[in-house]
mmCIF file of C-alpha atoms in Angstrom:
data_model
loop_
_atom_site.group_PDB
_atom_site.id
_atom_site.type_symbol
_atom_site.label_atom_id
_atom_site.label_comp_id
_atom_site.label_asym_id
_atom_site.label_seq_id
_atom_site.Cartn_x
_atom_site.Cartn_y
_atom_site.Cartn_z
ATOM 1 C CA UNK A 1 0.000 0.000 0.000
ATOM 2 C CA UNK A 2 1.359 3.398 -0.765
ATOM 3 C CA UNK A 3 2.319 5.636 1.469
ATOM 4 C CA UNK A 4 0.038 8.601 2.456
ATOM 5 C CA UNK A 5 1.396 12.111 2.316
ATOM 6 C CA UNK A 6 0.331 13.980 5.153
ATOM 7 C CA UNK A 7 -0.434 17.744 3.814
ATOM 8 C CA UNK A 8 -2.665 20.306 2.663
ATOM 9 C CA UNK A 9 -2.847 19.879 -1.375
ATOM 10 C CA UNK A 10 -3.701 23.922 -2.065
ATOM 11 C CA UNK A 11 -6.046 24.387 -4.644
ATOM 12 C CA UNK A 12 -5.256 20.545 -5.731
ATOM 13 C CA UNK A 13 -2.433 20.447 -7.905
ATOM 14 C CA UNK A 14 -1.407 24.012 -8.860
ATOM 15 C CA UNK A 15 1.561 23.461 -10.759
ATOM 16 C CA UNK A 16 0.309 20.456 -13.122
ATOM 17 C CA UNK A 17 -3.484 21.736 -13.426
ATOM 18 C CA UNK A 18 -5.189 24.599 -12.934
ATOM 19 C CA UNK A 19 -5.822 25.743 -9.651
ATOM 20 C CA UNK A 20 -9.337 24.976 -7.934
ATOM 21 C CA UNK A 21 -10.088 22.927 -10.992
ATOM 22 C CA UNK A 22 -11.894 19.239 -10.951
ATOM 23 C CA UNK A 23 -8.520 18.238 -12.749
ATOM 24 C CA UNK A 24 -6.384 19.645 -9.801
ATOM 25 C CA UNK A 25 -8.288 17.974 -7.266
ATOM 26 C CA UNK A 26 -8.205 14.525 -9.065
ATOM 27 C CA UNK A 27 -4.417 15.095 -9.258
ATOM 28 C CA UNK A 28 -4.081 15.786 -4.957
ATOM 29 C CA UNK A 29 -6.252 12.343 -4.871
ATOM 30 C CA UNK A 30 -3.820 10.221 -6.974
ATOM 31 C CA UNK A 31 -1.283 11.750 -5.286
ATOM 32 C CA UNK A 32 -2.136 10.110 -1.830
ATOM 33 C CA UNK A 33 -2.470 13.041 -0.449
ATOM 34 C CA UNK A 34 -4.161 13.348 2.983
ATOM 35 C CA UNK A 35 -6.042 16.858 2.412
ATOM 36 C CA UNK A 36 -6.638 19.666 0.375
ATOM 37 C CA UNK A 37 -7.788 23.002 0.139
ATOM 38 C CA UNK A 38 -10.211 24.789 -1.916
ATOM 39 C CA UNK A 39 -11.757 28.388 -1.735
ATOM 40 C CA UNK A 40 -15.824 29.032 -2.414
ATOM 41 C CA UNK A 41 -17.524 32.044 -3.421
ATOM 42 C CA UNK A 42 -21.198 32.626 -3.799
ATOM 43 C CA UNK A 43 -22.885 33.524 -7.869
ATOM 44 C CA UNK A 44 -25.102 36.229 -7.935
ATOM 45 C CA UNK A 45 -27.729 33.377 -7.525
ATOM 46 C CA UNK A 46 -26.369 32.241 -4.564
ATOM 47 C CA UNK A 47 -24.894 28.729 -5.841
ATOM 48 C CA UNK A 48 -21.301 27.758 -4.022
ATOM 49 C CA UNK A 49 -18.339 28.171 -6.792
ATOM 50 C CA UNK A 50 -14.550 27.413 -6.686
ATOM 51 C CA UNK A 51 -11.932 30.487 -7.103
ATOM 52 C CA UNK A 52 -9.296 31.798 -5.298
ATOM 53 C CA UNK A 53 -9.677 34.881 -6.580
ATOM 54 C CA UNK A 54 -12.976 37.300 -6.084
ATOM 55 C CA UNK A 55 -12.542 38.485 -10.057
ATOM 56 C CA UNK A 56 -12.371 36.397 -12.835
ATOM 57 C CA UNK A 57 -9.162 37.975 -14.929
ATOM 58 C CA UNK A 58 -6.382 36.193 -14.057
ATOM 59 C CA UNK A 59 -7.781 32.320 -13.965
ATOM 60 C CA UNK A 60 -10.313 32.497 -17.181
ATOM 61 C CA UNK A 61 -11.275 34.142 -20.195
ATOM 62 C CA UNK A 62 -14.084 35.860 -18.497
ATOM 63 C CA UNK A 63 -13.637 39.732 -16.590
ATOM 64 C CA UNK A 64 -15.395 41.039 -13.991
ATOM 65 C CA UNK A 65 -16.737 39.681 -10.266
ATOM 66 C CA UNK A 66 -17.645 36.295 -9.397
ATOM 67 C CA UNK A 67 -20.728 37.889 -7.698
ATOM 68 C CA UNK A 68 -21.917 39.684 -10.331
ATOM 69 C CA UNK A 69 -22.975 36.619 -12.861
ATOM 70 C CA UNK A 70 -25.303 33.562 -11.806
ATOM 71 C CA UNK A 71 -23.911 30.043 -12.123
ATOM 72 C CA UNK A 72 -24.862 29.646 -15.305
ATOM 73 C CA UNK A 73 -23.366 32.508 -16.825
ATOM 74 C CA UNK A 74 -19.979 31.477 -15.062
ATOM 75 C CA UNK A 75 -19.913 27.945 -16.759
ATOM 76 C CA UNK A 76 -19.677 29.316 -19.868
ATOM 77 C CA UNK A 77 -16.122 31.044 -19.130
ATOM 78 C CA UNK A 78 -13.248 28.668 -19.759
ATOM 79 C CA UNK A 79 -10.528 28.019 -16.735
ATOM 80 C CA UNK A 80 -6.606 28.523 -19.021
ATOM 81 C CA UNK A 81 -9.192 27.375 -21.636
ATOM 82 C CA UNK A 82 -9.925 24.041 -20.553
ATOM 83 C CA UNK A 83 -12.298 23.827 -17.843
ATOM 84 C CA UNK A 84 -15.341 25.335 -16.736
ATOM 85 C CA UNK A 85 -15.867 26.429 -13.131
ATOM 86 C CA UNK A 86 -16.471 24.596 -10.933
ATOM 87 C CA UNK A 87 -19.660 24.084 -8.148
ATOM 88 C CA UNK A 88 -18.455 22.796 -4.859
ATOM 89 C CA UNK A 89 -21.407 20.652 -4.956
ATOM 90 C CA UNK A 90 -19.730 18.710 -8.126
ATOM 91 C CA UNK A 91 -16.421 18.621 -6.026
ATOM 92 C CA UNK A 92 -17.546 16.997 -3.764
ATOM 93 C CA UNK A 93 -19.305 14.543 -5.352
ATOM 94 C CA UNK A 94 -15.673 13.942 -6.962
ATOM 95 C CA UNK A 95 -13.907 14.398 -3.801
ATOM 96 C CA UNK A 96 -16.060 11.881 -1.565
ATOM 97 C CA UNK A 97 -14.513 9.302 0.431
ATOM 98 C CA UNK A 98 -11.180 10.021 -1.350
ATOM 99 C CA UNK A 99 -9.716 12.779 0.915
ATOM 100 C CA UNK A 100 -9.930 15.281 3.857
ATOM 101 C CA UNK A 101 -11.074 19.054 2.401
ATOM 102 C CA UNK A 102 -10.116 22.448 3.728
ATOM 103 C CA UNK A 103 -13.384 24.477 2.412
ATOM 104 C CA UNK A 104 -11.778 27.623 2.617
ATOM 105 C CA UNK A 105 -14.488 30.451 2.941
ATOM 106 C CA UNK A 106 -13.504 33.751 1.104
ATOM 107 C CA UNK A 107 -15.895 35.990 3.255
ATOM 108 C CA UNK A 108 -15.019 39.285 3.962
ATOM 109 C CA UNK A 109 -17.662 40.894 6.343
ATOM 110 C CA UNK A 110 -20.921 40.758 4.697
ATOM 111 C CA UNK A 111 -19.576 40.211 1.417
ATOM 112 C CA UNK A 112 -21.137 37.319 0.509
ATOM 113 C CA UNK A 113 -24.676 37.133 2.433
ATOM 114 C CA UNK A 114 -25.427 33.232 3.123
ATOM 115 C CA UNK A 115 -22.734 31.443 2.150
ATOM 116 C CA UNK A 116 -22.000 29.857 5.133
ATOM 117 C CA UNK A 117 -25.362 28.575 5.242
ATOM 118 C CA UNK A 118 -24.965 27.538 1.553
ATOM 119 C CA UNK A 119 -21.978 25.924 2.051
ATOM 120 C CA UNK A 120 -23.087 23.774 4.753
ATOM 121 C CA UNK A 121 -25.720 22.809 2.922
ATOM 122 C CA UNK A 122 -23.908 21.495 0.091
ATOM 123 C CA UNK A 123 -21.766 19.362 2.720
ATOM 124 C CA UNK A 124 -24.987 18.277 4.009
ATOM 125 C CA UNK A 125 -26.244 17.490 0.694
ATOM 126 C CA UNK A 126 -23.358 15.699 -0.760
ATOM 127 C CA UNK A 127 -22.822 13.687 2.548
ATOM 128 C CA UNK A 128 -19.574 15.427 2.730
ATOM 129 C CA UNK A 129 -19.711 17.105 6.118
ATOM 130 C CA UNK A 130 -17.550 14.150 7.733
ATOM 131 C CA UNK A 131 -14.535 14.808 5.187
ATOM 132 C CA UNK A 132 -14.573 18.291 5.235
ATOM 133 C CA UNK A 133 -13.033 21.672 8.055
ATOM 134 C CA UNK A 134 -14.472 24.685 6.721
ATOM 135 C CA UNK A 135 -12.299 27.150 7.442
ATOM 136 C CA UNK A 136 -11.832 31.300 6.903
ATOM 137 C CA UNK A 137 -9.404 34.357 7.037
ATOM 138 C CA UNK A 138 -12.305 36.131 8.211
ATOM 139 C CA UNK A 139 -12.957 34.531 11.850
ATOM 140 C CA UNK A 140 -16.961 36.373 11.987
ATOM 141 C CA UNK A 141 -17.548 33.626 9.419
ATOM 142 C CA UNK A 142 -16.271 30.873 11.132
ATOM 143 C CA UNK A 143 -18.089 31.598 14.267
ATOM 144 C CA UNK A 144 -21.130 31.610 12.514
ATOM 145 C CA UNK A 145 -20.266 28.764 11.024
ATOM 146 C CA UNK A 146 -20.617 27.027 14.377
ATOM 147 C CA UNK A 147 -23.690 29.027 15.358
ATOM 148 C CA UNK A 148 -25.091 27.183 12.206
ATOM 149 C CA UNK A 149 -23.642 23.624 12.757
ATOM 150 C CA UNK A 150 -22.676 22.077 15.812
ATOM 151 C CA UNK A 151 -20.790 19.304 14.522
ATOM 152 C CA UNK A 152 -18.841 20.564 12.075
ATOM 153 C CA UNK A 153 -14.658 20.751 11.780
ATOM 154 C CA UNK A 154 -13.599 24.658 11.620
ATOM 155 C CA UNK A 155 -9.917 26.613 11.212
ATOM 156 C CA UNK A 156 -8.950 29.855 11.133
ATOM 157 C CA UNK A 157 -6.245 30.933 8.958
ATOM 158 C CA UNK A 158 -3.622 34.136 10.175
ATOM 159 C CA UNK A 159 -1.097 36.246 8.004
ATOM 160 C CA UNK A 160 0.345 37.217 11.482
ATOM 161 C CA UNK A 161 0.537 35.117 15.173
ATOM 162 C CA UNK A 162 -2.497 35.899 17.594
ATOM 163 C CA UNK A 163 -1.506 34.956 21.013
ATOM 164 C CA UNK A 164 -4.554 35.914 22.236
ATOM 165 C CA UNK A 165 -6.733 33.723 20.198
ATOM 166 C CA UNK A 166 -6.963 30.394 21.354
ATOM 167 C CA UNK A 167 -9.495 31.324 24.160
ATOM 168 C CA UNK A 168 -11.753 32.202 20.891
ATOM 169 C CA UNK A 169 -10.630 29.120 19.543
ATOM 170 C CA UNK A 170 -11.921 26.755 22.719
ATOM 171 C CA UNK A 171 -15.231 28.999 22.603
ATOM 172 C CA UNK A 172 -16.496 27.798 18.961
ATOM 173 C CA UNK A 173 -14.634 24.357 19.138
ATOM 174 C CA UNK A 174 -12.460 25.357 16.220
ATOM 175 C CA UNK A 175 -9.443 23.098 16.547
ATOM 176 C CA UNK A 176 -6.899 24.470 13.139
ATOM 177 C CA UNK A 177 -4.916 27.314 13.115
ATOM 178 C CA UNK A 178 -2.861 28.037 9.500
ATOM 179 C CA UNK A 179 -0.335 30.513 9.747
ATOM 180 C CA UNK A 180 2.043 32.136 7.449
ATOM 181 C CA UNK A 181 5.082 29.947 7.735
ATOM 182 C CA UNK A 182 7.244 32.914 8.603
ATOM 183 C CA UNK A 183 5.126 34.239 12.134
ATOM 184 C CA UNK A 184 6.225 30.234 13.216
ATOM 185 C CA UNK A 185 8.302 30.172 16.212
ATOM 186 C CA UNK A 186 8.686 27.430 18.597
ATOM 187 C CA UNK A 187 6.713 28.960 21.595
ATOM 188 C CA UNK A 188 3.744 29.524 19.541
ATOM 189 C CA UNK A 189 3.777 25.836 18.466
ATOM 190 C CA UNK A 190 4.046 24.975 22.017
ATOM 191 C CA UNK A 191 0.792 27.083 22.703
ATOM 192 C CA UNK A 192 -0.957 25.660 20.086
ATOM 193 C CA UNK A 193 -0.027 22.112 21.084
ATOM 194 C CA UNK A 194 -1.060 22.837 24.608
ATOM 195 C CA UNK A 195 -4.271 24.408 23.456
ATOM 196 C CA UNK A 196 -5.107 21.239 21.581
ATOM 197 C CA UNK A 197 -4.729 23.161 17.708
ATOM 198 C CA UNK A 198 -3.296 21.686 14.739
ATOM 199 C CA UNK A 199 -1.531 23.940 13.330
ATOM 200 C CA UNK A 200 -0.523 24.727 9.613
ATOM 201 C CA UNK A 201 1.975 26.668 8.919
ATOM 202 C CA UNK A 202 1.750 27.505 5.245
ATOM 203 C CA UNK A 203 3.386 28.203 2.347
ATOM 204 C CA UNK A 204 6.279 25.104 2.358
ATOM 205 C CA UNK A 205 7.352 25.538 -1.267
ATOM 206 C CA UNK A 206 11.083 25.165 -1.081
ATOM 207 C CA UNK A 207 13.003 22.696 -0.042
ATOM 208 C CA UNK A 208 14.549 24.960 2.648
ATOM 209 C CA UNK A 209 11.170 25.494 4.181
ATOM 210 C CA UNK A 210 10.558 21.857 4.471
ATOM 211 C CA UNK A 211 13.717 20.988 5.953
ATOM 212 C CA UNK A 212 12.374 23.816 8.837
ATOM 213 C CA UNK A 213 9.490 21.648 9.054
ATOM 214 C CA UNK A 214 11.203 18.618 9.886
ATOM 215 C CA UNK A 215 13.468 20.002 11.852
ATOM 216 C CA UNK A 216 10.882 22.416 14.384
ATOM 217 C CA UNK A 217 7.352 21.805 13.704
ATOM 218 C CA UNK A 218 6.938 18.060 12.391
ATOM 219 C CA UNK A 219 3.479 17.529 13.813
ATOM 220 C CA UNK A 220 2.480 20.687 11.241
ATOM 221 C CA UNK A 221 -0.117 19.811 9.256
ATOM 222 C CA UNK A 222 1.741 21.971 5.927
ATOM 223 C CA UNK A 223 0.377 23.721 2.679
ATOM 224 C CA UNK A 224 1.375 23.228 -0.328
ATOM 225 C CA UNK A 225 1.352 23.975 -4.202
ATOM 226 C CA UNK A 226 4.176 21.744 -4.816
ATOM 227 C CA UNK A 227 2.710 18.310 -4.441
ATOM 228 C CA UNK A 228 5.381 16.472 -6.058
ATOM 229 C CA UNK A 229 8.752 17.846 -4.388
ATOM 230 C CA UNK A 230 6.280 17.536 -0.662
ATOM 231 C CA UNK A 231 6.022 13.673 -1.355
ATOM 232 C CA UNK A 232 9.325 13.271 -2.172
ATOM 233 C CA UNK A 233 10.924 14.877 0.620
ATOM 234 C CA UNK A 234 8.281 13.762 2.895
ATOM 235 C CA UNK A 235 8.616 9.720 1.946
ATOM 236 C CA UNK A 236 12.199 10.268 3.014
ATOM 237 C CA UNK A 237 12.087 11.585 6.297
ATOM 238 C CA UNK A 238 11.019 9.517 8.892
ATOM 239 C CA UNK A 239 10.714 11.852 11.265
ATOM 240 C CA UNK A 240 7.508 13.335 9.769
ATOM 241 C CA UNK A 241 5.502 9.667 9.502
ATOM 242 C CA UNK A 242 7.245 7.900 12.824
ATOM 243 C CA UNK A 243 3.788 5.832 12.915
ATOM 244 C CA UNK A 244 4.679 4.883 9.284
ATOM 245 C CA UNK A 245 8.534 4.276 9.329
#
């Protein structure tokens, strides 16, 4: 049996496929990876999509906001001409049983009205809910998130270290914090271990960066758009898969 690879497949497989693309996501599956990440908007008619970005420009042949057409305007643009865009309901219909999803949320404020509920409903829906930690930059959105579901995985994700946080955390059972690789220190993994977080310190692109890894924060649970060089370098040090060696 081959070897899992423990870490956070962003956006799938970036560097073979498009990002956030049914393609990219097959690709993190064959891969063995553990998880992966994907980011939902809302359409103007309120349907879940997958982006990372809010605009369309810079992934397909379409311009504008993501908010501004309905779902089935959006299918009609072309991901690097190949693809269509796709619903998280037809992800995770793909994605089922196969692997652990970060749903990332891209809320900001009341940006997109509902999608937390829609979101949750699609887990629901799909029968997805077990696989899946829906998880947000904007931390309003997660706690709702909880106020809505009870059962549910959540993380936060940081661009900076927030000592303060992990009474928040205990409050709304959220039990991931990802944080930009370079706010890491030793002391804050300590918290986080002692607070009962996983935490994910994210991006590991280089092979410097995951050689930190191994060396201070092995338990991390890592991002990564570099799927292949991960496995690699991950298959060959024991010290990050001691149940495994």
């Amino acid at each position: 049996m081959e070897m899992k690879i423990r870490g956070i497949a962003h956006r799938g497989d970036p560097v073979r496929f498009p990002e956030n693309t049914l393609s990219a996501f097959q690709a993190a599956c064959e891969m063995e990876f553990t998880h992966l990440e994907l980011d939902v908007h809302l359409s103007k008619d309120g349907v879940p999509v997958l982006s990372h970005d809010f605009a369309l420009d810079r992934m397909t042949d379409g311009t504008g906001l993501i908010r501004d057409y309905t779902v089935e305007q959006l299918k009609r643009f072309r991901v690097k001409e190949i693809e269509t865009i796709p619903t998280l309901e037809e992800t995770m219909r793909l994605l089922k049983g196969k692997i652990s999803v970060l749903v990332e949320l891209k809320q900001q404020g009341d940006y997109y009205p509902g999608l937390e509920e829609a979101v949750l409903e699609v887990l629901r829906s799909t029968d997805t809910a077990g696989q899946s930690r829906i998880i947000s930059f904007d931390h309003f959105s997660v706690a709702r998130t909880r106020r809505l579901d009870k059962d549910i995985e959540l993380g936060m994700i940081a661009s900076g270290s927030m000592p303060y946080v992990f009474p928040f955390m205990k409050e709304i059972r959220c039990g991931f914090l990802g944080i930009q690789l370079r706010f890491m220190t030793p002391e804050y993994a300590r918290m986080m271990e002692e607070n009962g977080i996983q935490s994910g310190p994210w991006p590991i692109h280089t092979i410097e960066e995951m050689e930190l890894i191994a060396k201070l924060y092995p338990t991390g649970l890592i991002t990564t758009n570099y799927l292949e060089r991960w496995a690699d370098f991950y298959r060959s040090h024991s010290e990050l898969h001691p149940e495994q060696s």
